[in-house]
Short mmCIF file of C-alpha atoms in Angstrom, two decimals:
data_model
loop_
_atom_site.label_atom_id
_atom_site.label_comp_id
_atom_site.label_asym_id
_atom_site.label_seq_id
_atom_site.Cartn_x
_atom_site.Cartn_y
_atom_site.Cartn_z
CA MET U 592 0.00 0.00 0.00
CA HIS U 593 1.10 3.55 -0.71
CA PRO U 594 1.89 5.59 2.45
CA VAL U 595 -0.97 7.97 1.68
CA GLU U 596 -3.35 5.03 1.37
CA ILE U 597 -2.13 3.71 4.71
CA PHE U 598 -2.79 7.08 6.34
CA GLU U 599 -6.26 7.27 4.79
CA LEU U 600 -6.97 3.73 5.99
CA VAL U 601 -5.93 4.66 9.53
CA LEU U 602 -8.32 7.63 9.43
CA VAL U 603 -11.12 5.33 8.27
CA LEU U 604 -10.34 2.89 11.07
CA LEU U 605 -10.39 5.68 13.66
CA ALA U 606 -13.81 6.74 12.40
CA VAL U 607 -14.98 3.13 12.64
CA VAL U 608 -13.54 2.93 16.16
CA ILE U 609 -15.65 5.91 17.25
CA ALA U 610 -18.79 4.46 15.67
CA LEU U 611 -18.29 0.99 17.13
CA HIS U 612 -17.45 2.34 20.56
CA TRP U 613 -20.61 4.44 20.57
CA ALA U 614 -22.73 1.54 19.34
CA ALA U 615 -21.25 -0.85 21.92
CA ARG U 616 -22.12 1.47 24.77
CA ARG U 617 -25.64 1.95 23.41
CA VAL U 618 -26.34 -1.80 23.36
CA GLY U 619 -24.35 -2.65 26.49
CA LEU U 620 -21.54 -4.65 24.87
CA PRO U 621 -17.87 -4.44 25.89
CA PRO U 622 -16.21 -2.14 23.32
CA ALA U 623 -13.43 -4.70 22.78
CA THR U 624 -15.98 -7.22 21.52
CA ALA U 625 -17.61 -4.73 19.15
CA LEU U 626 -14.24 -3.59 17.80
CA LEU U 627 -13.04 -7.14 17.23
CA VAL U 628 -16.22 -8.23 15.46
CA GLY U 629 -16.44 -4.96 13.54
CA GLY U 630 -12.84 -5.27 12.39
CA GLY U 631 -13.48 -8.84 11.26
CA ALA U 632 -16.51 -7.74 9.25
CA LEU U 633 -14.59 -4.80 7.82
CA ALA U 634 -11.89 -7.17 6.57
CA PHE U 635 -14.33 -8.63 4.03
CA VAL U 636 -15.51 -5.35 2.54
CA PRO U 637 -14.66 -5.86 -1.17
CA ARG U 638 -13.16 -2.48 -2.04
CA LEU U 639 -10.93 -2.16 0.98
CA PRO U 640 -7.27 -3.03 0.27
CA PRO U 641 -5.77 -6.10 1.96
CA PHE U 642 -3.95 -5.32 5.18
CA ALA U 643 -1.10 -7.28 6.75
CA LEU U 644 0.17 -6.68 10.28
CA ASP U 645 3.90 -6.54 10.89
CA PRO U 646 4.18 -8.56 14.14
CA GLU U 647 7.37 -6.90 15.37
CA LEU U 648 5.88 -3.45 14.77
CA ILE U 649 2.65 -4.45 16.52
CA LEU U 650 4.54 -5.58 19.61
CA VAL U 651 6.81 -2.56 19.88
CA LEU U 652 4.11 -0.01 18.97
CA PHE U 653 1.15 -1.20 21.02
CA LEU U 654 2.41 -3.42 23.82
CA PRO U 655 4.74 -1.05 25.77
CA PRO U 656 2.27 1.84 26.33
CA LEU U 657 -0.57 -0.53 27.20
CA LEU U 658 1.62 -2.47 29.62
CA MET U 659 2.87 0.80 31.09
CA ASP U 660 -0.70 2.01 31.54
CA GLY U 661 -1.64 -1.13 33.44
CA ALA U 662 1.48 -0.98 35.63
CA TYR U 663 1.10 2.77 36.28
CA PHE U 664 -2.37 2.34 37.76
CA THR U 665 -1.60 -0.92 39.57
CA ALA U 666 -2.12 -0.72 43.33
CA PHE U 667 1.46 -1.56 44.29
CA GLY U 668 0.60 -2.58 47.85
CA ARG U 669 -1.94 -5.15 46.69
CA PHE U 670 0.38 -6.23 43.85
CA ARG U 671 3.13 -7.01 46.36
CA ARG U 672 0.71 -8.64 48.80
CA HIS U 673 -0.74 -10.96 46.14
CA LEU U 674 2.50 -11.61 44.26
CA PRO U 675 2.48 -15.40 44.97
CA GLY U 676 -1.01 -15.69 43.47
CA ILE U 677 -0.03 -13.47 40.53
CA LEU U 678 3.03 -15.63 39.78
CA SER U 679 0.89 -18.75 40.06
CA LEU U 680 -1.27 -17.39 37.23
CA ALA U 681 1.44 -15.63 35.21
CA VAL U 682 3.89 -18.56 35.28
CA GLY U 683 2.16 -21.70 36.55
CA ALA U 684 -1.11 -21.34 34.63
CA VAL U 685 0.70 -20.35 31.43
CA VAL U 686 3.06 -23.34 31.59
CA PHE U 687 0.20 -25.70 32.46
CA THR U 688 -1.95 -24.40 29.58
CA THR U 689 0.99 -24.66 27.17
CA LEU U 690 1.53 -28.31 28.10
CA ALA U 691 -2.19 -29.14 27.98
CA VAL U 692 -2.70 -27.50 24.57
CA GLY U 693 0.40 -29.28 23.27
CA VAL U 694 -0.91 -32.69 24.36
CA VAL U 695 -4.41 -32.07 22.96
CA THR U 696 -3.05 -30.71 19.67
CA HIS U 697 -0.77 -33.72 19.20
CA ALA U 698 -3.68 -36.05 19.91
CA LEU U 699 -5.86 -34.31 17.31
CA VAL U 700 -3.05 -33.75 14.76
CA PRO U 701 -0.68 -36.72 15.29
CA GLY U 702 1.58 -35.73 12.40
CA LEU U 703 2.53 -32.42 14.01
CA PRO U 704 5.84 -32.56 15.96
CA TRP U 705 5.60 -32.32 19.74
CA ALA U 706 7.62 -29.11 19.87
CA ALA U 707 5.32 -27.47 17.30
CA CYS U 708 2.30 -28.48 19.39
CA PHE U 709 3.86 -26.84 22.44
CA ALA U 710 4.66 -23.76 20.35
CA LEU U 711 0.93 -23.44 19.64
CA GLY U 712 0.30 -23.84 23.36
CA ALA U 713 2.72 -21.03 24.14
CA ILE U 714 0.99 -18.79 21.58
CA VAL U 715 -2.49 -19.14 23.06
CA SER U 716 -1.63 -19.65 26.75
CA PRO U 717 -1.07 -16.11 28.13
CA PRO U 718 -4.17 -13.97 28.74
CA ASP U 719 -3.55 -10.54 27.32
CA ALA U 720 -3.04 -7.28 29.23
CA VAL U 721 -4.85 -5.27 26.56
CA ALA U 722 -7.83 -7.62 26.37
CA ALA U 723 -8.10 -7.87 30.15
CA ARG U 724 -7.99 -4.11 30.61
CA ALA U 725 -10.51 -3.50 27.83
CA VAL U 726 -13.03 -5.84 29.43
CA LEU U 727 -12.32 -5.36 33.13
CA GLN U 728 -12.62 -1.56 33.06
CA ARG U 729 -16.37 -2.03 32.50
CA VAL U 730 -16.95 -4.39 35.44
CA LYS U 731 -16.52 -3.99 39.20
CA LEU U 732 -14.45 -6.67 40.86
CA PRO U 733 -13.34 -7.32 44.43
CA ARG U 734 -9.92 -5.86 45.16
CA ARG U 735 -8.17 -9.22 45.39
CA LEU U 736 -9.52 -10.39 42.03
CA SER U 737 -8.54 -7.08 40.43
CA ALA U 738 -5.01 -7.38 41.80
CA LEU U 739 -4.66 -10.96 40.56
CA LEU U 740 -5.99 -10.26 37.07
CA GLU U 741 -4.05 -7.02 36.61
CA GLY U 742 -0.83 -8.56 37.89
CA GLU U 743 -1.27 -11.67 35.78
CA SER U 744 -1.87 -9.68 32.61
CA LEU U 745 1.29 -7.65 33.23
CA LEU U 746 3.65 -10.58 33.74
CA ASN U 747 2.33 -13.57 31.82
CA ASP U 748 3.33 -12.28 28.38
CA ALA U 749 6.97 -12.72 29.36
CA THR U 750 6.32 -16.39 30.23
CA GLY U 751 4.46 -17.06 26.99
CA LEU U 752 7.13 -15.38 24.85
CA VAL U 753 9.96 -17.36 26.44
CA LEU U 754 8.08 -20.65 26.06
CA PHE U 755 7.28 -19.82 22.45
CA ARG U 756 10.89 -19.07 21.54
CA PHE U 757 12.16 -22.29 23.07
CA ALA U 758 9.41 -24.32 21.39
CA VAL U 759 10.19 -22.84 17.96
CA VAL U 760 13.92 -23.51 18.38
CA ALA U 761 13.18 -27.06 19.50
CA THR U 762 10.90 -27.63 16.49
CA LEU U 763 13.42 -26.38 13.94
CA SER U 764 16.51 -27.89 15.58
CA GLY U 765 15.04 -31.06 17.07
CA ALA U 766 16.69 -30.46 20.48
CA PHE U 767 15.30 -29.13 23.77
CA ASP U 768 16.96 -28.59 27.16
CA ALA U 769 14.45 -28.06 29.99
CA GLY U 770 17.13 -26.95 32.46
CA ALA U 771 18.45 -24.34 30.06
CA ALA U 772 14.90 -23.11 29.43
CA VAL U 773 14.23 -22.58 33.15
CA SER U 774 17.56 -20.86 33.83
CA ASN U 775 17.13 -18.70 30.73
CA PHE U 776 13.67 -17.63 31.86
CA VAL U 777 14.99 -16.62 35.28
CA LEU U 778 17.83 -14.63 33.71
CA LEU U 779 15.47 -12.92 31.27
CA ALA U 780 13.11 -11.96 34.10
CA LEU U 781 15.85 -10.67 36.42
CA GLY U 782 17.50 -8.85 33.53
CA GLY U 783 14.18 -7.23 32.65
CA ILE U 784 13.79 -5.98 36.22
CA VAL U 785 17.31 -4.51 36.16
CA ALA U 786 16.70 -2.85 32.78
CA GLY U 787 13.41 -1.37 33.99
CA LEU U 788 15.01 -0.02 37.17
CA ALA U 789 17.87 1.50 35.17
CA VAL U 790 15.50 3.29 32.81
CA SER U 791 13.43 4.45 35.79
CA ALA U 792 16.50 5.90 37.54
CA ILE U 793 17.39 7.88 34.42
CA TRP U 794 13.78 9.07 34.14
CA ILE U 795 13.77 10.32 37.73
CA PHE U 796 17.09 12.11 37.18
CA VAL U 797 15.89 13.80 33.98
CA VAL U 798 12.38 14.77 35.15
CA ARG U 799 13.69 16.42 38.30
CA ARG U 800 15.80 18.73 36.13
CA LEU U 801 13.22 19.60 33.48
CA GLY U 802 11.27 22.76 34.10
CA GLU U 803 8.95 22.63 31.11
CA GLN U 804 5.65 20.82 31.67
CA THR U 805 5.33 19.65 28.06
CA LEU U 806 8.82 18.16 28.13
CA ILE U 807 8.06 16.27 31.34
CA VAL U 808 4.91 14.80 29.79
CA MET U 809 6.82 13.79 26.65
CA VAL U 810 9.73 12.20 28.55
CA SER U 811 7.30 10.25 30.73
CA THR U 812 5.33 9.11 27.68
CA LEU U 813 8.45 7.91 25.87
CA MET U 814 9.55 5.97 28.94
CA CYS U 815 7.44 2.93 28.04
CA TRP U 816 9.06 2.47 24.63
CA VAL U 817 12.53 3.21 25.98
CA ALA U 818 12.16 0.55 28.68
CA TYR U 819 10.87 -2.05 26.22
CA ILE U 820 13.50 -1.35 23.55
CA VAL U 821 16.34 -1.26 26.09
CA GLY U 822 15.19 -4.59 27.51
CA GLU U 823 14.98 -6.23 24.10
CA ALA U 824 18.32 -4.73 23.00
CA ALA U 825 19.94 -6.14 26.14
CA HIS U 826 18.43 -9.57 25.28
CA VAL U 827 16.29 -9.66 28.42
CA SER U 828 12.52 -9.40 28.83
CA GLY U 829 11.29 -6.12 27.39
CA VAL U 830 7.85 -6.89 28.86
CA ILE U 831 9.16 -7.12 32.43
CA ALA U 832 11.39 -4.08 31.87
CA THR U 833 8.32 -2.06 30.83
CA VAL U 834 6.21 -3.33 33.73
CA THR U 835 9.00 -2.52 36.20
CA ALA U 836 9.37 0.98 34.80
CA GLY U 837 5.58 1.46 34.95
CA LEU U 838 5.43 0.42 38.61
CA VAL U 839 8.24 2.85 39.45
CA LEU U 840 6.55 5.65 37.49
CA GLY U 841 3.26 5.02 39.27
CA TRP U 842 4.98 5.03 42.67
CA TYR U 843 7.13 8.15 42.21
CA GLN U 844 4.85 10.36 40.10
CA HIS U 845 3.09 11.55 43.26
CA VAL U 846 6.25 13.21 44.55
CA ILE U 847 7.94 14.16 41.26
CA PHE U 848 5.14 15.56 39.09
CA PRO U 849 3.69 19.00 39.78
CA ALA U 850 -0.11 19.02 39.89
CA GLN U 851 -0.46 20.64 36.46
CA VAL U 852 1.81 18.06 34.86
CA ARG U 853 -0.20 15.26 36.41
CA LEU U 854 -3.48 16.70 35.11
CA ARG U 855 -2.17 17.43 31.62
CA GLY U 856 -0.27 14.18 31.37
CA SER U 857 -3.22 12.09 32.52
CA ALA U 858 -5.52 13.64 29.92
CA PHE U 859 -2.99 13.12 27.13
CA TRP U 860 -2.13 9.58 28.23
CA GLU U 861 -5.76 8.53 28.59
CA THR U 862 -6.55 9.64 25.04
CA MET U 863 -3.47 7.96 23.59
CA VAL U 864 -4.17 4.67 25.36
CA PHE U 865 -7.80 4.74 24.22
CA VAL U 866 -6.74 5.14 20.58
CA LEU U 867 -4.06 2.43 20.76
CA GLU U 868 -6.29 0.00 22.62
CA ALA U 869 -9.15 0.48 20.17
CA LEU U 870 -6.89 0.18 17.13
CA VAL U 871 -5.40 -3.06 18.45
CA PHE U 872 -8.74 -4.84 18.45
CA ILE U 873 -9.98 -3.48 15.17
CA LEU U 874 -6.65 -4.32 13.49
CA ILE U 875 -6.83 -7.87 14.82
CA GLY U 876 -10.20 -8.30 13.19
CA PHE U 877 -9.14 -6.38 10.09
CA SER U 878 -6.17 -8.71 9.47
CA LEU U 879 -8.39 -11.80 9.50
CA ARG U 880 -8.88 -11.80 5.73
CA GLY U 881 -5.17 -12.08 5.04
CA VAL U 882 -4.83 -15.11 7.29
CA LEU U 883 -7.86 -16.84 5.76
CA ASP U 884 -6.58 -16.15 2.25
CA ARG U 885 -3.25 -17.70 3.23
CA VAL U 886 -4.84 -20.96 4.41
CA GLY U 887 -7.38 -21.28 1.59
CA GLY U 888 -10.47 -19.51 2.91
CA LEU U 889 -13.27 -20.40 5.30
CA GLU U 890 -14.05 -23.63 3.45
CA ALA U 891 -10.54 -24.96 4.05
CA VAL U 892 -10.72 -23.98 7.70
CA SER U 893 -14.09 -25.63 8.29
CA SER U 894 -13.18 -28.84 6.46
CA LYS U 895 -9.60 -29.37 7.65
CA MET U 896 -9.04 -27.42 10.85
CA ALA U 897 -12.39 -27.16 12.66
CA ILE U 898 -11.84 -30.05 15.09
CA PRO U 899 -8.27 -29.08 16.18
CA ILE U 900 -9.33 -25.44 16.55
CA LEU U 901 -12.34 -26.38 18.66
CA GLY U 902 -10.17 -28.69 20.75
CA VAL U 903 -7.64 -25.94 21.45
CA VAL U 904 -10.32 -23.36 22.32
CA LEU U 905 -11.94 -25.77 24.79
CA THR U 906 -8.57 -26.76 26.23
CA VAL U 907 -7.57 -23.14 26.79
CA THR U 908 -10.84 -22.51 28.62
CA VAL U 909 -10.93 -25.71 30.69
CA THR U 910 -7.28 -25.71 31.75
CA ARG U 911 -7.67 -22.30 33.37
CA PHE U 912 -10.52 -23.65 35.49
CA ILE U 913 -8.49 -26.74 36.39
CA TRP U 914 -5.42 -24.74 37.41
CA ILE U 915 -7.27 -22.08 39.42
CA PHE U 916 -9.56 -24.51 41.23
CA GLY U 917 -6.65 -26.91 41.79
CA VAL U 918 -4.49 -24.20 43.37
CA ASP U 919 -7.46 -22.91 45.37
CA GLY U 920 -8.14 -26.42 46.66
CA LEU U 921 -4.50 -26.75 47.70
CA LEU U 922 -4.72 -23.43 49.56
CA ALA U 923 -7.86 -24.65 51.34
CA VAL U 924 -6.06 -27.83 52.44
CA LEU U 925 -3.04 -25.86 53.68
CA ARG U 926 -5.27 -23.48 55.60
CA GLY U 927 -7.06 -26.45 57.14
CA MET U 928 -3.67 -27.76 58.25
CA GLY U 929 -3.05 -24.51 60.13
CA LEU U 930 -1.21 -22.34 57.59
CA LYS U 931 -2.95 -19.01 58.17
CA ARG U 932 -1.23 -17.25 55.26
CA ALA U 933 -2.98 -19.61 52.82
CA ARG U 934 -6.12 -17.76 51.79
CA PRO U 935 -8.25 -19.64 49.24
CA LEU U 936 -10.43 -17.59 46.95
CA GLY U 937 -13.54 -19.65 47.39
CA LEU U 938 -15.98 -20.90 44.77
CA ARG U 939 -17.34 -17.51 43.69
CA GLN U 940 -14.09 -15.67 43.21
CA ALA U 941 -12.39 -18.70 41.63
CA THR U 942 -15.23 -18.98 39.10
CA VAL U 943 -14.92 -15.34 38.02
CA LEU U 944 -11.12 -15.56 37.88
CA SER U 945 -11.31 -18.71 35.76
CA TRP U 946 -13.66 -17.10 33.24
CA ALA U 947 -11.54 -13.94 32.85
CA GLY U 948 -8.94 -15.35 30.47
CA MET U 949 -9.21 -13.15 27.37
CA ARG U 950 -6.48 -13.36 24.71
CA GLY U 951 -5.46 -10.56 22.40
CA VAL U 952 -2.63 -8.70 20.72
CA VAL U 953 0.29 -10.77 22.05
CA THR U 954 -1.29 -14.02 20.89
CA LEU U 955 -1.79 -12.62 17.40
CA ALA U 956 1.61 -10.92 17.13
CA VAL U 957 3.47 -14.00 18.31
CA ALA U 958 1.56 -16.23 15.89
CA LEU U 959 2.44 -13.93 13.00
CA THR U 960 6.16 -14.25 13.83
CA LEU U 961 6.11 -17.99 13.13
CA PRO U 962 8.81 -18.96 10.58
CA VAL U 963 7.51 -19.94 7.17
CA SER U 964 9.19 -23.34 7.57
CA MET U 965 7.38 -24.02 10.86
CA PRO U 966 5.29 -27.24 10.65
CA GLY U 967 1.58 -26.51 11.12
CA ARG U 968 2.03 -22.77 10.71
CA ASP U 969 -1.34 -22.24 8.99
CA LEU U 970 -3.16 -24.18 11.69
CA MET U 971 -1.45 -22.13 14.38
CA LEU U 972 -2.39 -18.82 12.76
CA VAL U 973 -6.06 -19.69 12.39
CA THR U 974 -6.20 -21.21 15.87
CA ALA U 975 -4.70 -18.06 17.38
CA PHE U 976 -7.45 -16.00 15.74
CA ALA U 977 -10.11 -18.44 16.91
CA VAL U 978 -8.89 -18.30 20.52
CA ILE U 979 -8.84 -14.50 20.47
CA PHE U 980 -12.34 -14.26 19.02
CA ALA U 981 -13.76 -16.95 21.30
CA THR U 982 -12.33 -15.55 24.52
CA VAL U 983 -12.95 -11.85 23.85
CA VAL U 984 -16.43 -12.33 22.41
CA MET U 985 -17.63 -15.19 24.62
CA GLN U 986 -15.92 -14.43 27.92
CA GLY U 987 -15.67 -10.67 27.51
CA THR U 988 -19.37 -10.33 26.72
CA SER U 989 -20.56 -12.57 29.55
CA LEU U 990 -18.10 -11.61 32.30
CA GLY U 991 -20.24 -8.76 33.62
CA TRP U 992 -23.31 -11.03 33.67
CA LEU U 993 -21.34 -13.73 35.49
CA ILE U 994 -20.14 -11.28 38.15
CA LYS U 995 -23.71 -10.14 38.78
CA ARG U 996 -24.92 -13.74 39.07
CA VAL U 997 -22.03 -15.06 41.19
CA ARG U 998 -21.52 -11.89 43.28
CA PRO U 999 -17.99 -12.56 44.49
CA ALA U 1000 -17.30 -11.15 47.94
CA ASP U 1001 -14.39 -8.80 48.60
CA GLN U 1002 -12.07 -10.70 50.96
CA ASP U 1003 -9.25 -8.17 51.09
CA PRO U 1004 -9.08 -6.35 54.42
CA LEU U 1005 -9.75 -2.64 54.24
CA ALA U 1006 -7.04 -0.15 55.10
CA LYS U 1007 -7.11 1.41 58.56
CA MET U 1008 -8.34 4.78 57.26
CA HIS U 1009 -11.28 5.21 54.91
CA LEU U 1010 -11.86 8.12 52.54
CA PRO U 1011 -13.67 10.53 54.92
CA ALA U 1012 -11.07 10.00 57.66
CA SER U 1013 -8.27 10.58 55.15
CA GLU U 1014 -9.86 13.83 53.95
CA ALA U 1015 -10.23 14.99 57.56
CA ALA U 1016 -6.56 14.26 58.27
CA ILE U 1017 -5.48 16.22 55.18
CA ALA U 1018 -7.72 19.16 56.11
CA ARG U 1019 -6.30 19.25 59.65
CA ALA U 1020 -2.74 19.26 58.29
CA MET U 1021 -3.58 22.12 55.91
CA ALA U 1022 -5.26 24.10 58.70
CA ALA U 1023 -2.24 23.61 60.95
CA ALA U 1024 0.07 24.91 58.22
CA VAL U 1025 -2.10 28.01 57.68
CA GLU U 1026 -2.26 28.52 61.46
CA VAL U 1027 1.53 28.81 61.58
CA HIS U 1028 1.82 31.29 58.71
CA ALA U 1029 -1.33 33.35 59.36
CA TYR U 1030 0.44 35.51 61.93
CA ALA U 1031 3.28 38.01 61.57
CA PRO U 1032 6.41 37.58 63.72
CA ASP U 1033 5.00 40.09 66.23
CA GLY U 1034 1.83 38.02 66.64
CA THR U 1035 -0.44 40.16 64.46
CA LEU U 1036 -3.02 38.19 62.49
CA ILE U 1037 -2.37 39.01 58.83
CA HIS U 1038 -4.49 36.35 57.09
CA PRO U 1039 -7.76 36.21 59.04
CA ARG U 1040 -9.99 35.11 56.17
CA LEU U 1041 -7.58 32.40 55.07
CA LEU U 1042 -7.27 31.09 58.61
CA GLU U 1043 -11.05 31.08 59.04
CA GLU U 1044 -11.49 29.25 55.74
CA TYR U 1045 -9.09 26.45 56.59
CA ARG U 1046 -10.35 26.08 60.15
CA LYS U 1047 -13.88 25.80 58.76
CA ARG U 1048 -12.74 23.24 56.21
CA ALA U 1049 -11.09 21.13 58.92
CA GLU U 1050 -14.25 21.33 61.04
CA ILE U 1051 -16.49 20.29 58.13
CA THR U 1052 -14.34 17.33 57.09
CA THR U 1053 -14.18 16.15 60.70
CA ARG U 1054 -17.99 16.13 60.88
CA TYR U 1055 -18.03 14.42 57.48
CA ALA U 1056 -15.71 11.67 58.73
CA ALA U 1057 -17.91 11.08 61.78
CA ASP U 1058 -21.02 10.29 59.69
CA ALA U 1059 -20.30 10.47 55.97
CA ASP U 1060 -23.70 9.26 54.71
CA THR U 1061 -25.79 11.71 56.72
CA PHE U 1062 -23.40 14.57 56.00
CA MET U 1063 -23.43 13.97 52.23
CA GLU U 1064 -27.22 13.93 52.13
CA ALA U 1065 -27.23 17.34 53.80
CA VAL U 1066 -24.71 18.94 51.45
CA GLN U 1067 -25.98 17.39 48.20
CA THR U 1068 -28.22 20.37 47.53
CA HIS U 1069 -25.22 22.63 48.19
CA PHE U 1070 -23.36 20.95 45.33
CA ASP U 1071 -26.41 21.20 43.06
CA VAL U 1072 -26.74 24.94 43.64
CA THR U 1073 -22.99 25.44 43.17
CA LEU U 1074 -23.12 23.68 39.79
CA LEU U 1075 -26.08 25.85 38.76
CA ALA U 1076 -24.11 28.94 39.75
CA LEU U 1077 -21.10 27.78 37.72
CA ALA U 1078 -23.36 27.16 34.71
CA ALA U 1079 -24.76 30.68 35.03
CA GLY U 1080 -21.24 32.09 35.26
CA ARG U 1081 -20.19 30.15 32.18
CA THR U 1082 -23.22 31.45 30.24
CA GLU U 1083 -22.38 35.04 31.18
CA LEU U 1084 -18.71 34.53 30.25
CA ILE U 1085 -19.69 33.30 26.80
CA ARG U 1086 -22.15 36.19 26.42
CA ILE U 1087 -19.63 38.94 27.15
CA HIS U 1088 -17.06 37.24 24.92
CA ARG U 1089 -19.50 36.96 22.02
CA ALA U 1090 -20.38 40.63 22.54
CA GLY U 1091 -16.71 41.53 22.06
CA LEU U 1092 -16.29 42.84 25.62
CA ILE U 1093 -13.33 40.61 26.51
CA GLU U 1094 -10.40 39.15 24.59
CA ASP U 1095 -9.89 35.45 23.92
CA GLU U 1096 -7.07 35.29 26.49
CA VAL U 1097 -9.44 36.45 29.21
CA LEU U 1098 -12.05 33.93 28.04
CA HIS U 1099 -9.61 31.02 28.27
CA GLU U 1100 -8.29 32.12 31.66
CA LEU U 1101 -11.72 32.48 33.26
CA GLU U 1102 -13.05 29.36 31.56
CA ARG U 1103 -10.17 27.32 32.98
CA ASP U 1104 -10.99 28.61 36.49
CA LEU U 1105 -14.63 27.62 36.05
CA ASP U 1106 -13.62 24.20 34.70
CA VAL U 1107 -11.32 23.50 37.67
CA GLU U 1108 -14.03 24.59 40.10
CA GLU U 1109 -16.65 22.45 38.37
CA LEU U 1110 -14.32 19.44 38.36
CA ARG U 1111 -13.69 19.91 42.08
CA ILE U 1112 -17.41 20.02 42.83
CA ILE U 1113 -18.15 16.97 40.66
CA LEU U 1114 -15.41 14.95 42.35
CA GLN U 1115 -16.63 15.95 45.81
CA ARG U 1116 -20.20 15.19 44.83
CA GLY U 1117 -19.15 11.75 43.57
CA ASN U 1118 -17.54 10.93 46.90
#
């Protein structure tokens, strides 16, 4: 395709993304499902040019920012607390699924070498960070389940990629060393952590010395790609390097970023991630036609590959249930034997966790990197697509319904301070600071109104913390009237600007003040 045609196609896809996203929300579907199905349908529009995804470009373009986004917003305390469970899913479940898919594939396609069967298992075994985020952001989960799913989606890609590389080498060379595979995986993981920490240290050093807000936002945005590329260039896990850098960024941004940078950066980052995430799913569907053309069309798939594909899809789904319920049963036994740190999920949470195994961009990109000489390559490509479609459409669409039916309980203990108490503590600290600086050295009160304001704020938040529900009912009308007043002020601002009484600079300045005030009221009202 000509570069101009590619650009025009991207514009068309962005327009389709907007339409599908709007339609999905209107009918109550997860946007990821609508984008995937819409992209698949779009692939068969006759006049559209064929489109082929470059797998290496897909990984380096889409994966780092989406991994970084997940790591940035990960609750680090819960991530650390549930790390054993996360590793059980990100390593244990991926390895178990790889082995199970390999065995089933060899049973259904006996002529396919064992190593090739395990390569297919490695392709479809890791649930995807992008798919999980796209679906989970529309459902409300208990904190422990959220921590497990978010942590799993951040780390399991590294396991799947390592398994895939070893399986491909074993298929083409005919030799496999399990000990070398394990030691190599450990080295890749540790190396990825070191690479991520190194990039993070440089980021902290640079950001602390930049005075321009736009430059800080740009440096922080580029950090995801830098971490991934540095990790891959150092021949360690770029995935783990990116996740490590994202966790550091999320931890330190509170003390490094000024407030304006955080607001501007969050708005920019949210928009960029939305576009990338949406394009990933529509491009997956859009590239379906090229894969089907390569294997001989739908007729060839249905006549020659239907049974192996169905077997792999079922295996991927069932093995996750087996692993999660097996581990949960083991935890229940250990807790019964007196090990208090063993905390089983229970039937409800284990059911939801087992059903949340969506595959996505990594599965597709890895499948597309298969060497042309790889035995069973066509079967692997089509199966990868089938697993993505089945899990995103079937599980993604029904996950919200399942959560409502099962109603998993939140087993994570709450922190010692809840939101109202935290707000009261902050207000008291602010009032104490104003109390110190409200007086001149000779004891004269020089900021009486400021002192009164902050004392009043501390008093109000203290009453709010004592009985939040009753307090919020009383002040709800206060917020409503404040919003009406802001709307009236905004109307008058637009009127005097349209009448030519103020310049555009004054309009933007006053409008920003009204926007900040309205945002503050809306956030307080939501609490």
